[in-house]
Amino acid sequence: MSTSILVSVEAGVQRITLNRPDKLNAFNPEMHGLLRAALAQADSDPAIRCVLLTGAGRGFCAGQDLSEREVKGGDAPIDLAVTISVYYNPLVRRMRALPKPIVCAVNGVAAGAGASIALACDLVLAARSASFIQAFARIGLVPDSGGTYFLPRLVGRARAMGLALLGDKLAAEDAERWGMIWKCVDDDKLPEEAAKLAQMLARGPTRGYGLIKRALEASTDNTLDAQLELERDLQREAGFSGDYREGVAAFLAKRKPEFTGR
Ligand code: LHQ
């Protein structure tokens, strides 16, 4: 039976593959439901210590499926806010609040909400032939799924505005150069590099990683004072973890740490 999301777990890594290649993995309600379930599993299952998100076929994700009845419109105007409230906003919130790292392997074009969702991930690798398109303005819409939040913070207002207004294709190499993503790699190396990175993170101090995510998330809007207080609180929590004890013990014994994620 075909399914719009493929999920597997191996060596602490949950691999999620968006799987509607004929539509460049554009989102429909089934895909949203399955992705939401996969992320809930990633959150609750201690055996999962890193998520790896990618796409099947030649695209990563073309955003919302524009042929869906609920968004296509017709004679009567459609309230797109419903789609956003029910599907996209909860997805982005879930990704950013997940206390485990999410690696994104952008294997091809990431357009519209597909680009925003890639940027919502924690470490974004992209194939050299991949690209990012703020496709929204091309159809009269506004970047959503966090696009207007992530873009200016990653690349600055001038570039964010250019991308959002013009809807031009940004090549993966330029996205790396602009600091929008972590790294651009040769197409044939992407699966291997992304898997290596995810496996490494899955062997890391998972609780500490979750706290790092929280700290960086809060830093965007915090004053220095508030951030210093938050760092203190998060460090307290990290300092009570088994992985901190292991990290220090391994350092002093001049051996590699064996983190358990606790
Ligand atoms: C698609 C799609 C697609 C359906 C390619 N839908 N079929 C939130 C809430 C509510 C409403 C609206 O939106 C949102 C958020 C959003 O995401 S808005 C932005 C939606 N996305 C777009 O506007 C991107 C539309 N796609 C494209 O512009 C192109 O497909 C790109 C530039 C991504 C890739 O171009 P090509 O490489 O030339 O591929 P293609 O256009 O030939 O697409 C391949 C197939 O995929 C094709 O089907 P076909 O049967 O002709 O082979 C497309 O119709 C289908 N497809 N995107 N979003």
Coordinates of C-alpha atoms and ligand atoms in Angstrom, one line a residue:
M1 CA 0.0 0.0 0.0
S2 CA 1.4 3.4 -0.9
T3 CA 1.8 5.9 1.9
S4 CA 2.7 9.5 1.7
I5 CA 5.2 9.3 4.5
L6 CA 7.8 6.6 5.0
V7 CA 9.1 6.2 8.5
S8 CA 11.9 3.9 9.8
V9 CA 14.0 3.8 12.9
E10 CA 17.6 2.6 13.0
A11 CA 20.4 3.2 15.4
G12 CA 18.6 6.0 17.3
V13 CA 17.7 7.8 14.0
Q14 CA 14.1 8.2 12.9
R15 CA 14.1 8.7 9.2
I16 CA 11.0 10.4 7.8
T17 CA 10.7 10.5 4.0
L18 CA 8.0 12.7 2.4
N19 CA 6.7 10.3 -0.2
R20 CA 4.5 11.9 -2.9
P21 CA 7.3 12.1 -5.6
D22 CA 4.8 12.7 -8.5
K23 CA 3.8 15.9 -6.8
L24 CA 7.2 16.8 -5.6
N25 CA 6.0 15.7 -2.1
A26 CA 3.4 18.5 -1.8
F27 CA 1.5 18.4 1.4
N28 CA -2.0 16.9 1.6
P29 CA -4.0 16.1 4.8
E30 CA -2.9 12.5 4.9
M31 CA 0.8 13.5 4.8
H32 CA 0.2 16.1 7.6
G33 CA -1.4 13.4 9.7
L34 CA 1.3 10.9 9.2
L35 CA 4.1 13.4 9.8
R36 CA 2.4 14.6 12.9
A37 CA 2.2 11.0 14.2
A38 CA 5.9 10.4 13.3
L39 CA 7.0 13.5 15.2
A40 CA 4.8 12.5 18.2
Q41 CA 6.6 9.1 18.2
A42 CA 10.0 10.9 18.0
D43 CA 9.1 12.9 21.0
S44 CA 7.9 10.1 23.2
D45 CA 10.2 7.2 22.2
P46 CA 13.5 7.4 24.1
A47 CA 15.1 5.1 21.6
I48 CA 14.8 7.9 19.0
R49 CA 17.5 10.5 19.5
C50 CA 17.5 12.3 16.2
V51 CA 15.1 12.8 13.3
L52 CA 16.2 12.9 9.7
L53 CA 13.7 14.4 7.3
T54 CA 14.1 14.1 3.5
G55 CA 12.0 13.7 0.4
A56 CA 11.5 10.9 -2.1
G57 CA 12.3 11.4 -5.8
R58 CA 13.6 14.6 -7.4
G59 CA 12.1 17.1 -5.0
F60 CA 12.2 17.8 -1.3
C61 CA 8.7 19.4 -0.9
A62 CA 6.7 21.8 -3.1
G63 CA 4.6 23.1 -0.1
Q64 CA 0.9 22.8 -0.1
D65 CA -0.7 20.6 -2.7
L66 CA -2.5 23.3 -4.7
S67 CA -4.8 20.8 -6.3
E68 CA -6.5 20.0 -3.0
R69 CA -10.2 20.9 -2.8
E70 CA -9.7 22.8 0.5
V71 CA -7.1 25.2 -0.9
K72 CA -7.7 25.5 -4.6
G73 CA -10.6 28.0 -4.3
G74 CA -13.4 28.4 -6.8
D75 CA -16.3 30.8 -7.0
A76 CA -16.5 31.1 -3.2
P77 CA -13.5 32.5 -1.4
I78 CA -11.7 30.0 0.9
D79 CA -10.4 30.6 4.3
L80 CA -6.8 29.5 4.1
A81 CA -6.3 30.3 7.8
V82 CA -8.1 27.1 8.6
T83 CA -5.5 25.0 6.7
I84 CA -2.7 26.9 8.4
S85 CA -4.2 26.6 11.9
V86 CA -5.1 22.9 11.5
Y87 CA -2.0 21.7 9.8
Y88 CA 1.0 24.0 9.3
N89 CA 1.2 25.9 12.5
P90 CA 1.0 22.9 14.8
L91 CA 3.6 21.1 12.6
V92 CA 6.2 24.0 12.9
R93 CA 5.5 24.3 16.6
R94 CA 6.0 20.6 17.1
M95 CA 9.3 20.6 15.2
R96 CA 10.7 23.6 17.0
A97 CA 9.7 22.3 20.4
L98 CA 10.9 18.7 19.8
P99 CA 13.7 18.2 22.4
K100 CA 15.8 16.2 19.9
P101 CA 17.7 17.5 16.8
I102 CA 16.1 17.4 13.4
V103 CA 18.4 17.0 10.4
C104 CA 16.9 18.0 7.1
A105 CA 18.4 16.5 3.9
V106 CA 17.0 18.7 1.1
N107 CA 17.4 16.4 -1.9
G108 CA 15.7 18.7 -4.4
V109 CA 13.5 21.8 -4.7
A110 CA 12.0 23.1 -1.5
A111 CA 9.2 25.5 -2.4
G112 CA 6.5 27.4 -0.4
A113 CA 5.8 25.7 2.9
G114 CA 8.3 23.1 1.9
A115 CA 11.1 25.7 2.1
S116 CA 9.7 26.9 5.5
I117 CA 9.6 23.4 6.9
A118 CA 13.2 22.7 5.8
L119 CA 14.3 26.0 7.6
A120 CA 12.4 24.9 10.7
C121 CA 14.8 22.0 11.0
D122 CA 17.9 22.3 13.2
L123 CA 20.6 21.3 10.7
V124 CA 19.9 21.7 7.0
L125 CA 22.0 19.9 4.4
A126 CA 21.1 20.3 0.8
A127 CA 22.2 18.6 -2.4
R128 CA 24.1 20.9 -4.7
S129 CA 21.3 20.7 -7.3
A130 CA 18.6 21.6 -4.7
S131 CA 17.0 25.0 -4.5
F132 CA 14.8 27.0 -2.2
I133 CA 11.8 29.0 -3.6
Q134 CA 9.6 31.4 -1.7
A135 CA 6.8 30.4 -4.1
F136 CA 4.1 32.2 -2.1
A137 CA 4.1 35.6 -3.8
R138 CA 4.0 33.9 -7.2
I139 CA 0.4 32.8 -6.3
G140 CA -0.5 36.0 -4.3
L141 CA 0.2 34.5 -0.9
V142 CA 2.4 35.4 2.1
P143 CA 5.3 33.1 3.3
D144 CA 3.8 30.9 6.0
S145 CA 4.9 28.0 8.2
G146 CA 7.4 30.4 9.9
G147 CA 8.8 31.7 6.6
T148 CA 8.6 35.3 7.7
Y149 CA 10.1 34.4 11.0
F150 CA 13.0 32.2 9.9
L151 CA 14.1 34.0 6.7
P152 CA 15.0 37.5 8.1
R153 CA 16.7 35.9 11.1
L154 CA 18.8 33.6 8.9
V155 CA 19.7 35.9 6.0
G156 CA 18.8 39.4 7.1
R157 CA 15.8 41.6 6.1
A158 CA 17.2 42.7 2.7
R159 CA 17.7 39.2 1.4
A160 CA 14.5 37.9 3.1
M161 CA 12.5 40.6 1.4
G162 CA 14.0 40.0 -2.0
L163 CA 13.3 36.2 -1.7
A164 CA 9.8 36.8 -0.5
L165 CA 8.7 39.4 -3.0
L166 CA 10.4 38.0 -6.1
G167 CA 10.0 34.3 -5.4
D168 CA 13.2 33.6 -7.2
K169 CA 14.9 30.3 -7.0
L170 CA 17.9 30.3 -4.6
A171 CA 20.5 27.6 -5.4
A172 CA 21.7 25.5 -2.5
E173 CA 25.2 26.9 -2.8
D174 CA 23.9 30.4 -2.4
A175 CA 21.7 29.3 0.5
E176 CA 24.9 28.0 2.2
R177 CA 26.8 31.1 1.4
W178 CA 24.0 33.3 2.8
G179 CA 24.0 31.3 6.0
M180 CA 20.5 30.0 5.4
I181 CA 21.5 26.4 5.7
W182 CA 24.3 24.5 7.3
K183 CA 25.9 22.9 4.3
C184 CA 25.6 22.1 0.6
V185 CA 27.0 18.8 -0.5
D186 CA 27.4 17.0 -3.8
D187 CA 24.2 15.2 -4.8
D188 CA 25.5 11.7 -4.6
K189 CA 27.0 12.4 -1.2
L190 CA 23.8 13.8 0.4
P191 CA 22.2 10.5 1.7
E192 CA 25.5 9.4 3.2
E193 CA 26.5 12.7 4.7
A194 CA 23.0 13.3 6.2
A195 CA 22.9 9.8 7.7
K196 CA 26.3 10.2 9.2
L197 CA 25.4 13.5 10.8
A198 CA 22.1 12.1 12.1
Q199 CA 23.8 9.0 13.5
M200 CA 26.4 11.1 15.2
L201 CA 23.7 13.3 16.8
A202 CA 21.8 10.1 17.9
R203 CA 24.9 9.1 19.9
G204 CA 25.1 12.5 21.5
P205 CA 23.9 14.0 24.8
T206 CA 20.2 14.1 23.8
R207 CA 19.0 16.0 26.8
G208 CA 21.7 18.6 26.3
Y209 CA 20.8 19.0 22.7
G210 CA 17.1 19.5 23.7
L211 CA 18.2 22.3 26.0
I212 CA 20.4 23.9 23.4
K213 CA 17.4 24.0 21.1
R214 CA 15.4 25.7 23.8
A215 CA 18.1 28.2 24.5
L216 CA 18.5 29.2 20.8
E217 CA 14.8 29.4 20.3
A218 CA 14.4 31.8 23.2
S219 CA 17.4 33.9 22.3
T220 CA 15.7 35.4 19.2
D221 CA 13.4 37.5 21.3
N222 CA 15.2 37.6 24.7
T223 CA 17.2 40.5 26.2
L224 CA 20.7 39.5 27.2
D225 CA 19.7 39.6 30.8
A226 CA 16.8 37.2 30.2
Q227 CA 19.0 34.9 28.1
L228 CA 21.7 34.8 30.8
E229 CA 19.1 33.7 33.4
L230 CA 17.7 31.1 31.0
E231 CA 21.2 29.7 30.3
R232 CA 21.7 29.4 34.0
D233 CA 18.5 27.4 34.4
L234 CA 19.1 25.2 31.4
Q235 CA 22.7 24.6 32.6
R236 CA 21.4 23.5 36.0
E237 CA 19.2 21.0 34.2
A238 CA 22.1 19.8 31.9
G239 CA 24.3 19.5 34.9
F240 CA 22.0 17.0 36.5
S241 CA 22.1 14.7 33.4
G242 CA 23.9 11.4 33.3
D243 CA 25.5 12.5 30.0
Y244 CA 27.2 15.5 31.7
R245 CA 28.7 13.1 34.3
E246 CA 29.8 10.8 31.5
G247 CA 31.2 13.7 29.4
V248 CA 33.4 14.9 32.2
A249 CA 34.5 11.4 33.3
A250 CA 35.4 10.6 29.7
F251 CA 37.3 13.8 29.3
L252 CA 39.3 13.2 32.5
A253 CA 40.0 9.6 31.5
K254 CA 41.0 10.7 28.0
R255 CA 38.5 8.3 26.4
K256 CA 35.5 8.8 24.1
P257 CA 32.2 9.5 26.0
E258 CA 29.4 7.0 25.7
F259 CA 26.3 9.1 26.0
T260 CA 23.0 7.4 26.7
G261 CA 20.8 10.4 26.1
R262 CA 19.7 10.6 29.8
Ligands
LHQ1 C1 2.4 20.2 -7.5 C2 2.9 21.2 -6.6 C3 2.0 21.7 -5.7 C4 0.4 20.3 -6.5 C5 4.4 20.6 -8.0 N1 0.8 21.2 -5.6 N2 1.1 19.7 -7.4 C6 -0.6 26.9 3.0 C7 -2.0 26.9 3.3 C8 -3.0 27.0 2.4 C9 -3.0 27.2 1.1 C10 -1.9 27.4 0.3 O1 -0.6 27.3 0.6 C11 0.0 27.1 1.8 C12 1.4 27.1 1.8 C13 2.2 26.9 0.5 O2 3.0 26.1 0.4 S1 1.9 28.0 -0.8 C14 3.0 27.5 -2.0 C15 2.6 26.3 -2.7 N3 3.6 25.8 -3.6 C16 3.9 26.4 -4.7 O3 3.3 27.4 -5.1 C17 4.9 25.7 -5.6 C18 4.3 25.1 -6.8 N4 5.2 24.4 -7.6 C19 6.1 24.9 -8.4 O4 6.2 26.1 -8.6 C20 7.0 24.0 -9.2 O5 6.4 22.8 -9.3 C21 8.4 23.9 -8.7 C22 9.1 25.3 -8.9 C23 8.4 23.6 -7.2 C24 9.2 22.8 -9.4 O6 9.1 23.0 -10.8 P1 9.5 21.9 -11.8 O7 10.7 21.3 -11.4 O8 9.4 22.5 -13.2 O9 8.3 20.7 -11.6 P2 6.8 20.8 -12.1 O10 6.2 22.1 -11.9 O11 6.7 20.2 -13.5 O12 6.1 19.8 -11.0 C25 6.2 18.4 -11.2 C26 4.8 17.8 -10.8 O13 4.5 18.2 -9.5 C27 3.7 18.5 -11.7 O14 2.7 17.6 -11.9 P3 2.5 16.9 -13.4 O15 1.4 16.0 -13.2 O16 2.3 18.0 -14.3 O17 3.8 16.2 -13.6 C28 3.2 19.6 -10.8 O18 1.9 20.0 -11.1 C29 3.3 18.9 -9.4 N5 3.4 19.9 -8.3 N6 4.2 21.4 -7.0 N7 2.4 22.6 -4.8

